[in-house]
PDB file of C-alpha atoms in Angstrom:
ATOM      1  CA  UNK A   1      38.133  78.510 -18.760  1.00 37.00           C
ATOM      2  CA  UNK A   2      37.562  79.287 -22.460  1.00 44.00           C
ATOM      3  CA  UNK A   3      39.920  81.238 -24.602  1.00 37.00           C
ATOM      4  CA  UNK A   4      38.264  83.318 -27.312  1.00 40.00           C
ATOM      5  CA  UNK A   5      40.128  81.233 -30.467  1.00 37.00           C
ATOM      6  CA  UNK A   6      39.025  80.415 -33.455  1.00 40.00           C
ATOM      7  CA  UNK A   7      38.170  76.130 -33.537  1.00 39.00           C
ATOM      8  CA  UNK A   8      39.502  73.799 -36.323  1.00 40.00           C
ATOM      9  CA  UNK A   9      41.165  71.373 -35.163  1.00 38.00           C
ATOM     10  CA  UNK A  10      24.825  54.258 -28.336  1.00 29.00           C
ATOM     11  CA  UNK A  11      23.011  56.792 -26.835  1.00 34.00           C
ATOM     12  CA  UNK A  12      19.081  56.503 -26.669  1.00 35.00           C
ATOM     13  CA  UNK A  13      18.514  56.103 -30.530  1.00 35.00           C
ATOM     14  CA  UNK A  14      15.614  54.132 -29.946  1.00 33.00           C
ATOM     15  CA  UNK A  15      14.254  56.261 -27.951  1.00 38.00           C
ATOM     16  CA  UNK A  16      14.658  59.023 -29.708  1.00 37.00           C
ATOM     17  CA  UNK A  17      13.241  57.494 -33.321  1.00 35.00           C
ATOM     18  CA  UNK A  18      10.418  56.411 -31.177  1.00 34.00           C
ATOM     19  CA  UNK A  19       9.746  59.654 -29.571  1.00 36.00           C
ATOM     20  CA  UNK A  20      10.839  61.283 -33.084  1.00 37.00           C
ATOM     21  CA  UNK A  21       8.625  58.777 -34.843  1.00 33.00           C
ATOM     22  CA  UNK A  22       4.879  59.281 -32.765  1.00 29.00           C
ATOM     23  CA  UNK A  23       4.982  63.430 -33.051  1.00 30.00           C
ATOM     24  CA  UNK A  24       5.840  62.665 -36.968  1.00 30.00           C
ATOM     25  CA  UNK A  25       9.298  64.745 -36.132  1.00 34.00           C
ATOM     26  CA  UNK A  26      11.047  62.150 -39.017  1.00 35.00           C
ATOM     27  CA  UNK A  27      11.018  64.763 -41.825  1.00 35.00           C
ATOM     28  CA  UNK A  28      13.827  67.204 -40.297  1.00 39.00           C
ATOM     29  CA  UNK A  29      13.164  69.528 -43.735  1.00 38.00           C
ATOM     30  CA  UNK A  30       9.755  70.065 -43.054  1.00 38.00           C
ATOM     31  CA  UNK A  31       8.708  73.039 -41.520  1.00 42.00           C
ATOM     32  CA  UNK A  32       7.601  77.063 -42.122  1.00 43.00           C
ATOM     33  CA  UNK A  33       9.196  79.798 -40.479  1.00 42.00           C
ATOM     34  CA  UNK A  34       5.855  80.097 -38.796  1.00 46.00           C
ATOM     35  CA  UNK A  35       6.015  77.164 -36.593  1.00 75.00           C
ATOM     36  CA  UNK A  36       9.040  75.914 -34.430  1.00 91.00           C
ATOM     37  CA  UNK A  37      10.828  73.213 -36.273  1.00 96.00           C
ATOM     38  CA  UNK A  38      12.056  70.380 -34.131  1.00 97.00           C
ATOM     39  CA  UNK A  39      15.553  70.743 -32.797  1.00 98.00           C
ATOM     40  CA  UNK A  40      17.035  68.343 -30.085  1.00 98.00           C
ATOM     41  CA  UNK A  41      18.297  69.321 -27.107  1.00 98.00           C
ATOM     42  CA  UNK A  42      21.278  69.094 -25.405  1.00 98.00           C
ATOM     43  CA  UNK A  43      19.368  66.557 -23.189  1.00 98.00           C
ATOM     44  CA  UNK A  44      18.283  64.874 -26.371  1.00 98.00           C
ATOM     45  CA  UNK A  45      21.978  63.256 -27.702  1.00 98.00           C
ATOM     46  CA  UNK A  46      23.245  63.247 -24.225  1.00 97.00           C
ATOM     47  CA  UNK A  47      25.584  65.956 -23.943  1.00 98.00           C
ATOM     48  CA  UNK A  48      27.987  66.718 -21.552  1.00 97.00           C
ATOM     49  CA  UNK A  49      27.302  69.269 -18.922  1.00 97.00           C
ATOM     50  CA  UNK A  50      29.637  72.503 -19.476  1.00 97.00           C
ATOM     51  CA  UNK A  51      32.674  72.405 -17.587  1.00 96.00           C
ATOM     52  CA  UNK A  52      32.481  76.147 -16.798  1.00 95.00           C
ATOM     53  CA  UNK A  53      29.112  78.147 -15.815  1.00 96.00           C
ATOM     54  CA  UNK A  54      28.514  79.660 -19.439  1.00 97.00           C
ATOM     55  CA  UNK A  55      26.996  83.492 -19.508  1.00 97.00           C
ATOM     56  CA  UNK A  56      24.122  84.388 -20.744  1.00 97.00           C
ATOM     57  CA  UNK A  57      23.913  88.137 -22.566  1.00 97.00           C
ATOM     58  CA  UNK A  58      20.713  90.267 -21.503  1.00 97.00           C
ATOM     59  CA  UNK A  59      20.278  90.931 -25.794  1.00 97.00           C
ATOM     60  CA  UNK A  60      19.133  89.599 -28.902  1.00 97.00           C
ATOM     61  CA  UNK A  61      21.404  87.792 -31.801  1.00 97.00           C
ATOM     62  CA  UNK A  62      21.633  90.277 -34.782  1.00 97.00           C
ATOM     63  CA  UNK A  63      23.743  87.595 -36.915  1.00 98.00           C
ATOM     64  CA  UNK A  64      23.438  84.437 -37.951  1.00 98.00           C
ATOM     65  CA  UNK A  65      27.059  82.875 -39.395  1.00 98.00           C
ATOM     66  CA  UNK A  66      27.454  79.502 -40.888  1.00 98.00           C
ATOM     67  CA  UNK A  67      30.041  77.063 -40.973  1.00 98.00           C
ATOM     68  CA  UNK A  68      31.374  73.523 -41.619  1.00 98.00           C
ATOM     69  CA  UNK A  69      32.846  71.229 -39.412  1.00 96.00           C
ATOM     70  CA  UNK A  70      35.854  69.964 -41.750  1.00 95.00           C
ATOM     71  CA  UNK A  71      35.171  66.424 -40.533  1.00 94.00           C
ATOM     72  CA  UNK A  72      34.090  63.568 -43.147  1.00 92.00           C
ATOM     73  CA  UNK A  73      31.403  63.912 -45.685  1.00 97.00           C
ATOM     74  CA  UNK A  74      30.018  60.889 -44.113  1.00 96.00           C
ATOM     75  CA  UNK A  75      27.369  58.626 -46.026  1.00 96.00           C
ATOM     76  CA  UNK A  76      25.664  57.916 -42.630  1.00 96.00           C
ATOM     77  CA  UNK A  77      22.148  60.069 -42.181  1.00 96.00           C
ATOM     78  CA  UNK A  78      20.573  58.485 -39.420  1.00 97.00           C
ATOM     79  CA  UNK A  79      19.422  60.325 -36.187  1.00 98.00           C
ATOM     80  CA  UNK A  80      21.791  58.825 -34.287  1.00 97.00           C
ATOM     81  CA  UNK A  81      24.700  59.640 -36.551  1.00 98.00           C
ATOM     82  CA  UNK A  82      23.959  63.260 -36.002  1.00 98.00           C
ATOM     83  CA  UNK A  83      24.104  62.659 -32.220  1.00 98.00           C
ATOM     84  CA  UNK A  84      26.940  60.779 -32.405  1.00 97.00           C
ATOM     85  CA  UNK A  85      28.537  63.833 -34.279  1.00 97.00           C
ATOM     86  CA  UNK A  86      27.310  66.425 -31.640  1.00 98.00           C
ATOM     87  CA  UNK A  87      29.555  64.073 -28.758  1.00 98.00           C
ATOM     88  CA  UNK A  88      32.471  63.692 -30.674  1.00 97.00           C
ATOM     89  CA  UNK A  89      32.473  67.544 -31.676  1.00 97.00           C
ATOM     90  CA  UNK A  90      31.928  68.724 -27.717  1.00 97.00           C
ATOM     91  CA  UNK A  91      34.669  66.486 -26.760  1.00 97.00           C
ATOM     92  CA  UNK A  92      36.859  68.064 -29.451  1.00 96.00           C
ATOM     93  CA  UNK A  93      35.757  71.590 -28.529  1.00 97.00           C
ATOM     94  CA  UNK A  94      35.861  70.192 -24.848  1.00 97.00           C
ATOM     95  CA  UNK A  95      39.114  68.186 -24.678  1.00 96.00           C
ATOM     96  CA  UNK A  96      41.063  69.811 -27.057  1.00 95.00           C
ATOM     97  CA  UNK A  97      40.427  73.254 -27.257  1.00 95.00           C
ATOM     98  CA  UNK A  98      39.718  73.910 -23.551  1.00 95.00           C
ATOM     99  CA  UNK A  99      36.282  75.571 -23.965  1.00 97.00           C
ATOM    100  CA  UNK A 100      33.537  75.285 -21.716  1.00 97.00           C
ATOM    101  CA  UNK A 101      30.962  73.369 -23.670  1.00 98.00           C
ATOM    102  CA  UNK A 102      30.577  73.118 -27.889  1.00 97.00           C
ATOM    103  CA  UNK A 103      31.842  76.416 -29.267  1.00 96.00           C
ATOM    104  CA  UNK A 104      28.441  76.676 -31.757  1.00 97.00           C
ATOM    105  CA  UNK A 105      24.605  76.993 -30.814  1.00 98.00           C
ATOM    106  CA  UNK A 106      23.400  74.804 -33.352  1.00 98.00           C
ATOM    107  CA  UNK A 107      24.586  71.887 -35.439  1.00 98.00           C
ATOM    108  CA  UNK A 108      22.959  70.229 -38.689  1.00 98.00           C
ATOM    109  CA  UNK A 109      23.771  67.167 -39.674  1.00 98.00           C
ATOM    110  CA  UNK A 110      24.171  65.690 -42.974  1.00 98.00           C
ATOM    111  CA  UNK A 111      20.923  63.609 -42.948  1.00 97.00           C
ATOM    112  CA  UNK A 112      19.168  66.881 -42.125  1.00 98.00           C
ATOM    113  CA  UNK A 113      18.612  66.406 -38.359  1.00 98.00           C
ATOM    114  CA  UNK A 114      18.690  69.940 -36.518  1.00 98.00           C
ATOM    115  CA  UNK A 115      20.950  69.873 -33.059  1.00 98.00           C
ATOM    116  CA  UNK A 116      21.218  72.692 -30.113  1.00 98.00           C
ATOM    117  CA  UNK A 117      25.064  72.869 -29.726  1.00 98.00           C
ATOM    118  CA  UNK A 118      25.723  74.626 -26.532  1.00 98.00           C
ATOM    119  CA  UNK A 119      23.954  74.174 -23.265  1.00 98.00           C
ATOM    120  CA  UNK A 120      20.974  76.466 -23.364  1.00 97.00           C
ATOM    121  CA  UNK A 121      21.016  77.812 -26.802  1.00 98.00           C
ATOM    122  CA  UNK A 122      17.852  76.651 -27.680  1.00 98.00           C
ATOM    123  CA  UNK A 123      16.008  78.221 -24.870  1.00 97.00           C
ATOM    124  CA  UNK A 124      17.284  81.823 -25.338  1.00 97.00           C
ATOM    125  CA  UNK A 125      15.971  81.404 -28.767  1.00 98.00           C
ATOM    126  CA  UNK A 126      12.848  80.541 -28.340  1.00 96.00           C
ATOM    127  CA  UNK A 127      12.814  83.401 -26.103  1.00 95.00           C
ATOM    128  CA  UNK A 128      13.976  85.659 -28.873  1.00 96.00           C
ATOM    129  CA  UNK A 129      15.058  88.213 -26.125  1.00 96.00           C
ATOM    130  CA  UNK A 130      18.433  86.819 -25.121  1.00 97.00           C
ATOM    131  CA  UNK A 131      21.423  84.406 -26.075  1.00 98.00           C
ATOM    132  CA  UNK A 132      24.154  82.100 -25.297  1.00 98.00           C
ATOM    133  CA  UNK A 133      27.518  83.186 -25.159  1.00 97.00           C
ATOM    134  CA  UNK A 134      29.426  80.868 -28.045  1.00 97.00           C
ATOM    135  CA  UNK A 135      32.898  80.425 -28.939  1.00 97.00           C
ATOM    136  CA  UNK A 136      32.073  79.989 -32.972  1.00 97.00           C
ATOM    137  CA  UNK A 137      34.108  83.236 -33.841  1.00 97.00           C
ATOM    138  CA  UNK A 138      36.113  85.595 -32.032  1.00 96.00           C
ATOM    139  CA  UNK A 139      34.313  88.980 -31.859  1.00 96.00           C
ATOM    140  CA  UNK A 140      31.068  87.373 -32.857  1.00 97.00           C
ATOM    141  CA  UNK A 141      30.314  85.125 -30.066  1.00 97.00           C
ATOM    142  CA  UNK A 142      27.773  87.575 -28.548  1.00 97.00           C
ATOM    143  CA  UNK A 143      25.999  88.552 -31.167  1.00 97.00           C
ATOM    144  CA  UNK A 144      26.114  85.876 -33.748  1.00 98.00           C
ATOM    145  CA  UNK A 145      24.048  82.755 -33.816  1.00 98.00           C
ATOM    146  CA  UNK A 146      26.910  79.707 -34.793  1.00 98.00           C
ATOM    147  CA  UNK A 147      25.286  77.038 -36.962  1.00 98.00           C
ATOM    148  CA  UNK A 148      27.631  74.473 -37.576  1.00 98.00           C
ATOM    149  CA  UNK A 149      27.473  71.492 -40.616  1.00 98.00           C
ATOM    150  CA  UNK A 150      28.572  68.436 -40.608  1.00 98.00           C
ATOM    151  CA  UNK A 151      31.129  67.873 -43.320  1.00 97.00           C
ATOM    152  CA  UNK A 152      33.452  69.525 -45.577  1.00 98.00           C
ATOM    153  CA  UNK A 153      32.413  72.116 -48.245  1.00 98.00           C
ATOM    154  CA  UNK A 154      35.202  72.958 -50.062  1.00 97.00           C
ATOM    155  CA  UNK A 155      35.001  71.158 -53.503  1.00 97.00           C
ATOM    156  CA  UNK A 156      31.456  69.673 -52.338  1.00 97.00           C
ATOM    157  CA  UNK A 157      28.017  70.849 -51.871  1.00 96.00           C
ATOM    158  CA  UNK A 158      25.876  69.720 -48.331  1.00 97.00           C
ATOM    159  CA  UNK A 159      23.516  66.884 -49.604  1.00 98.00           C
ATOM    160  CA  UNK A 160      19.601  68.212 -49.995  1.00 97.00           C
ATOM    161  CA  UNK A 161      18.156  66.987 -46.439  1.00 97.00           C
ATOM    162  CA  UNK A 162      21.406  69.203 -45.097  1.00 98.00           C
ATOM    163  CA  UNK A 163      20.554  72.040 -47.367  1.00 98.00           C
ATOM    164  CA  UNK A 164      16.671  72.088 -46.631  1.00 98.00           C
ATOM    165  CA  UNK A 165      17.042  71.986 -42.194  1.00 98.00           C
ATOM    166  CA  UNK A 166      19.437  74.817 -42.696  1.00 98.00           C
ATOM    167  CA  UNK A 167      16.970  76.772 -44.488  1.00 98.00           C
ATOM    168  CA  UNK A 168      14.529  76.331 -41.869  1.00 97.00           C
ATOM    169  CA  UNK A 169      16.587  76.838 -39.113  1.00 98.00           C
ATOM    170  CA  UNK A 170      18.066  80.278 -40.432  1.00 98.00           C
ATOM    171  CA  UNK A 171      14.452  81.126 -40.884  1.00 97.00           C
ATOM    172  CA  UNK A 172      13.723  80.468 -37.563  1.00 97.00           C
ATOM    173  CA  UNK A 173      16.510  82.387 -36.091  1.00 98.00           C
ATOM    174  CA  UNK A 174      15.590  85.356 -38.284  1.00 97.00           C
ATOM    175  CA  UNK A 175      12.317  84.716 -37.034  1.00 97.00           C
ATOM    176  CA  UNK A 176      12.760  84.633 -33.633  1.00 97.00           C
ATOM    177  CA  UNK A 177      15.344  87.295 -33.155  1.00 97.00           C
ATOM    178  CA  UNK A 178      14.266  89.906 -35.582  1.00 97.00           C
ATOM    179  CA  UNK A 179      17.319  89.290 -37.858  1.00 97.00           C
ATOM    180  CA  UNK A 180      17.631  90.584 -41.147  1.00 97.00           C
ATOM    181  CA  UNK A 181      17.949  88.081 -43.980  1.00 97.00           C
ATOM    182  CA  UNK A 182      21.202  89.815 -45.183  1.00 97.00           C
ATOM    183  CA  UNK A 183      22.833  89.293 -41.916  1.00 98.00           C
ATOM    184  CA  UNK A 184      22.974  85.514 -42.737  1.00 98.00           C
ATOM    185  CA  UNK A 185      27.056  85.133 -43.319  1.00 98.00           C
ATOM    186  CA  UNK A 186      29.903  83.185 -42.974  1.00 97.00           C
ATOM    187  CA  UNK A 187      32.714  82.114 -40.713  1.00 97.00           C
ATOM    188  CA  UNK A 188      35.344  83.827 -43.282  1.00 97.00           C
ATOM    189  CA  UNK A 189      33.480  86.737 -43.380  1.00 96.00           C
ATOM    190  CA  UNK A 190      34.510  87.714 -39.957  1.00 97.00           C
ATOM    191  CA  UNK A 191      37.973  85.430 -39.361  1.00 96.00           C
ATOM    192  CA  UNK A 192      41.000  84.412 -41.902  1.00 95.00           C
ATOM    193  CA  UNK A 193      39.499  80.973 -42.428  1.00 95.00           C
ATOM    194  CA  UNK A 194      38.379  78.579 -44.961  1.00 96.00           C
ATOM    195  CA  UNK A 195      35.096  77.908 -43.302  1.00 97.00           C
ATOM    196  CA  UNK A 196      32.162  77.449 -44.302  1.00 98.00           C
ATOM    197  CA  UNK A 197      34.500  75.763 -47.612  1.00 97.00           C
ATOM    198  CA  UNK A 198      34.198  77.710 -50.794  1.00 97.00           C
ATOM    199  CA  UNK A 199      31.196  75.345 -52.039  1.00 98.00           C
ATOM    200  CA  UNK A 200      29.033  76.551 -49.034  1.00 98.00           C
ATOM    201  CA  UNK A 201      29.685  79.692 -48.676  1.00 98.00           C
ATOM    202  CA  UNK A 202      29.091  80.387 -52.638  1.00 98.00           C
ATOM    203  CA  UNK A 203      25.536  79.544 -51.475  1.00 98.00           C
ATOM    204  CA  UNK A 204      24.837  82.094 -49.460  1.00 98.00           C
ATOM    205  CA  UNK A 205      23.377  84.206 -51.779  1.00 98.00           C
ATOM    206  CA  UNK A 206      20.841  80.920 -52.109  1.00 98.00           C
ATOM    207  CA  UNK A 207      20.632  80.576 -48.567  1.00 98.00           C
ATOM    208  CA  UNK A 208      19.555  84.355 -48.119  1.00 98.00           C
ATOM    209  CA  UNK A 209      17.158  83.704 -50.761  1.00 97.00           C
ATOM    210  CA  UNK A 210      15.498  80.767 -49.576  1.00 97.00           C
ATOM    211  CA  UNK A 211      14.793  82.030 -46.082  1.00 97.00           C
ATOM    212  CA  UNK A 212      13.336  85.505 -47.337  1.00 97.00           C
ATOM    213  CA  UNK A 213      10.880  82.674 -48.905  1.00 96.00           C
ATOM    214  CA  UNK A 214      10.470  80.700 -46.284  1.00 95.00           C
ATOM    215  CA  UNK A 215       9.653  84.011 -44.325  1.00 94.00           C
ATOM    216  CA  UNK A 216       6.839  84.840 -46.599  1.00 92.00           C
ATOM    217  CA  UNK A 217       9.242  88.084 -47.319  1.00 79.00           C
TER     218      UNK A 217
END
C-alpha cells in the first residue's frame, strides 16, 4: 500500500518514432493551449501496471506543482530516453518507496517529450472533471497536478525543448481543469524540500507568464 511521503530518493522505440513520426507528433514543443498536445501513455513506454487499485477523486485539480527528478542532466533527448526514464522512475517510486504506481501524473523529459506518469492520469484530464490520486506531495496529492522533470535544477536551467513542453503542458492543465495561472507552484512551496532546484523554481514567475500567453490570457 502507499504511504503518503514525500519521494527523493528497449521498449517499442521504433514503433513509437514511427507512429510519432506519420501524425508529425516529432516536435514535442509545438502546440496551443487550444488543441491537445501529444502526451504518451502509460501504454505508450510500457509501464508497469499499479501494484495497488489507485482511487480516483470525483473533482477537478485546482493546482498544478512542478518538480525535478534529481537524477542526471543527461545529454540523451531521444524518445526513447524519456521512456526509458519513465521505467526506471516507476521502479524507484515502485521498488523503493512502496507506492502503488509513479508518485507524479506527468513527466517531461529533457528532449522535450511529454509522459503520463501514473496509470490513468491522462484520461481524467482530458476529462477535466476528475483526477488521479498521486503521491507527488503530501497534502497535495488530491488536488495538485505533479509534473515531474527530468534532471537536476539547482545550479542549472532545463534545456529549451524541456522548457517549451512544460509550457504547453501547464497550459493544458490550466486549460482543461479551469486552473488559475497563479496556481502554477512548486514542490517547496508546499514541503521542506529542494525541489524543483533553485534554478527552476526561480522560473516560475516565467512559467506563469508563458502559459497566460499561451492561453491567449
Amino acid at each position: 500500500m502507499e504511504i503518503d511521503f514525500d519521494r527523493r530518493g528497449f521498449l517499442r522505440a521504433a514503433g513509437l518514432f514511427a507512429g510519432a513520426s506519420a501524425a508529425g507528433l516529432l516536435l514535442p514543443g509545438v502546440a496551443t493551449a487550444a488543441s491537445a498536445p501529444k502526451i504518451y501513455s502509460c501504454a505508450d513506454w510500457n509501464a508497469r501496471p499499479p501494484s495497488d487499485p489507485l482511487t480516483t477523486v470525483d473533482h477537478p485539480a485546482n493546482r498544478i506543482l512542478i518538480h525535478h527528478m534529481a537524477n542526471a542532466n543527461s545529454p540523451e533527448t531521444s524518445l526513447a530516453h524519456g521512456c526509458q526514464v519513465c521505467l526506471d522512475n516507476q521502479q524507484d517510486h515502485m521498488d523503493n518507496n512502496g507506492w502503488s504506481d509513479t508518485g507524479q501524473h506527468f513527466t517531461v523529459s529533457r528532449g522535450g517529450y511529454r509522459f503520463e506518469g501514473r496509470h490513468g492520469s491522462l484520461s481524467t484530464l482530458r476529462s477535466g472533471k476528475q483526477m488521479v490520486r498521486a503521491a507527488h506531495c503530501p497534502g497535495q496529492n488530491e488536488n495538485a497536478i505533479g509534473i515531474e522533470n527530468e534532471g537536476l535544477y539547482t545550479t542549472a536551467e532545463p534545456p529549451q525543448a524541456q522548457w517549451k513542453s512544460l509550457v504547453v503542458l501547464c497550459a493544458y492543465v490550466c486549460k482543461q481543469y479551469g486552473i488559475p495561472v497563479t496556481e502554477i507552484k512548486g514542490h517547496r512551496d508546499f514541503f521542506n524540500t529542494e525541489c524543483p532546484g533553485d534554478k527552476l523554481y526561480s522560473k516560475l514567475p516565467q512559467l506563469r507568464a508563458e502559459v497566460t500567453a499561451a492561453l491567449g490570457h
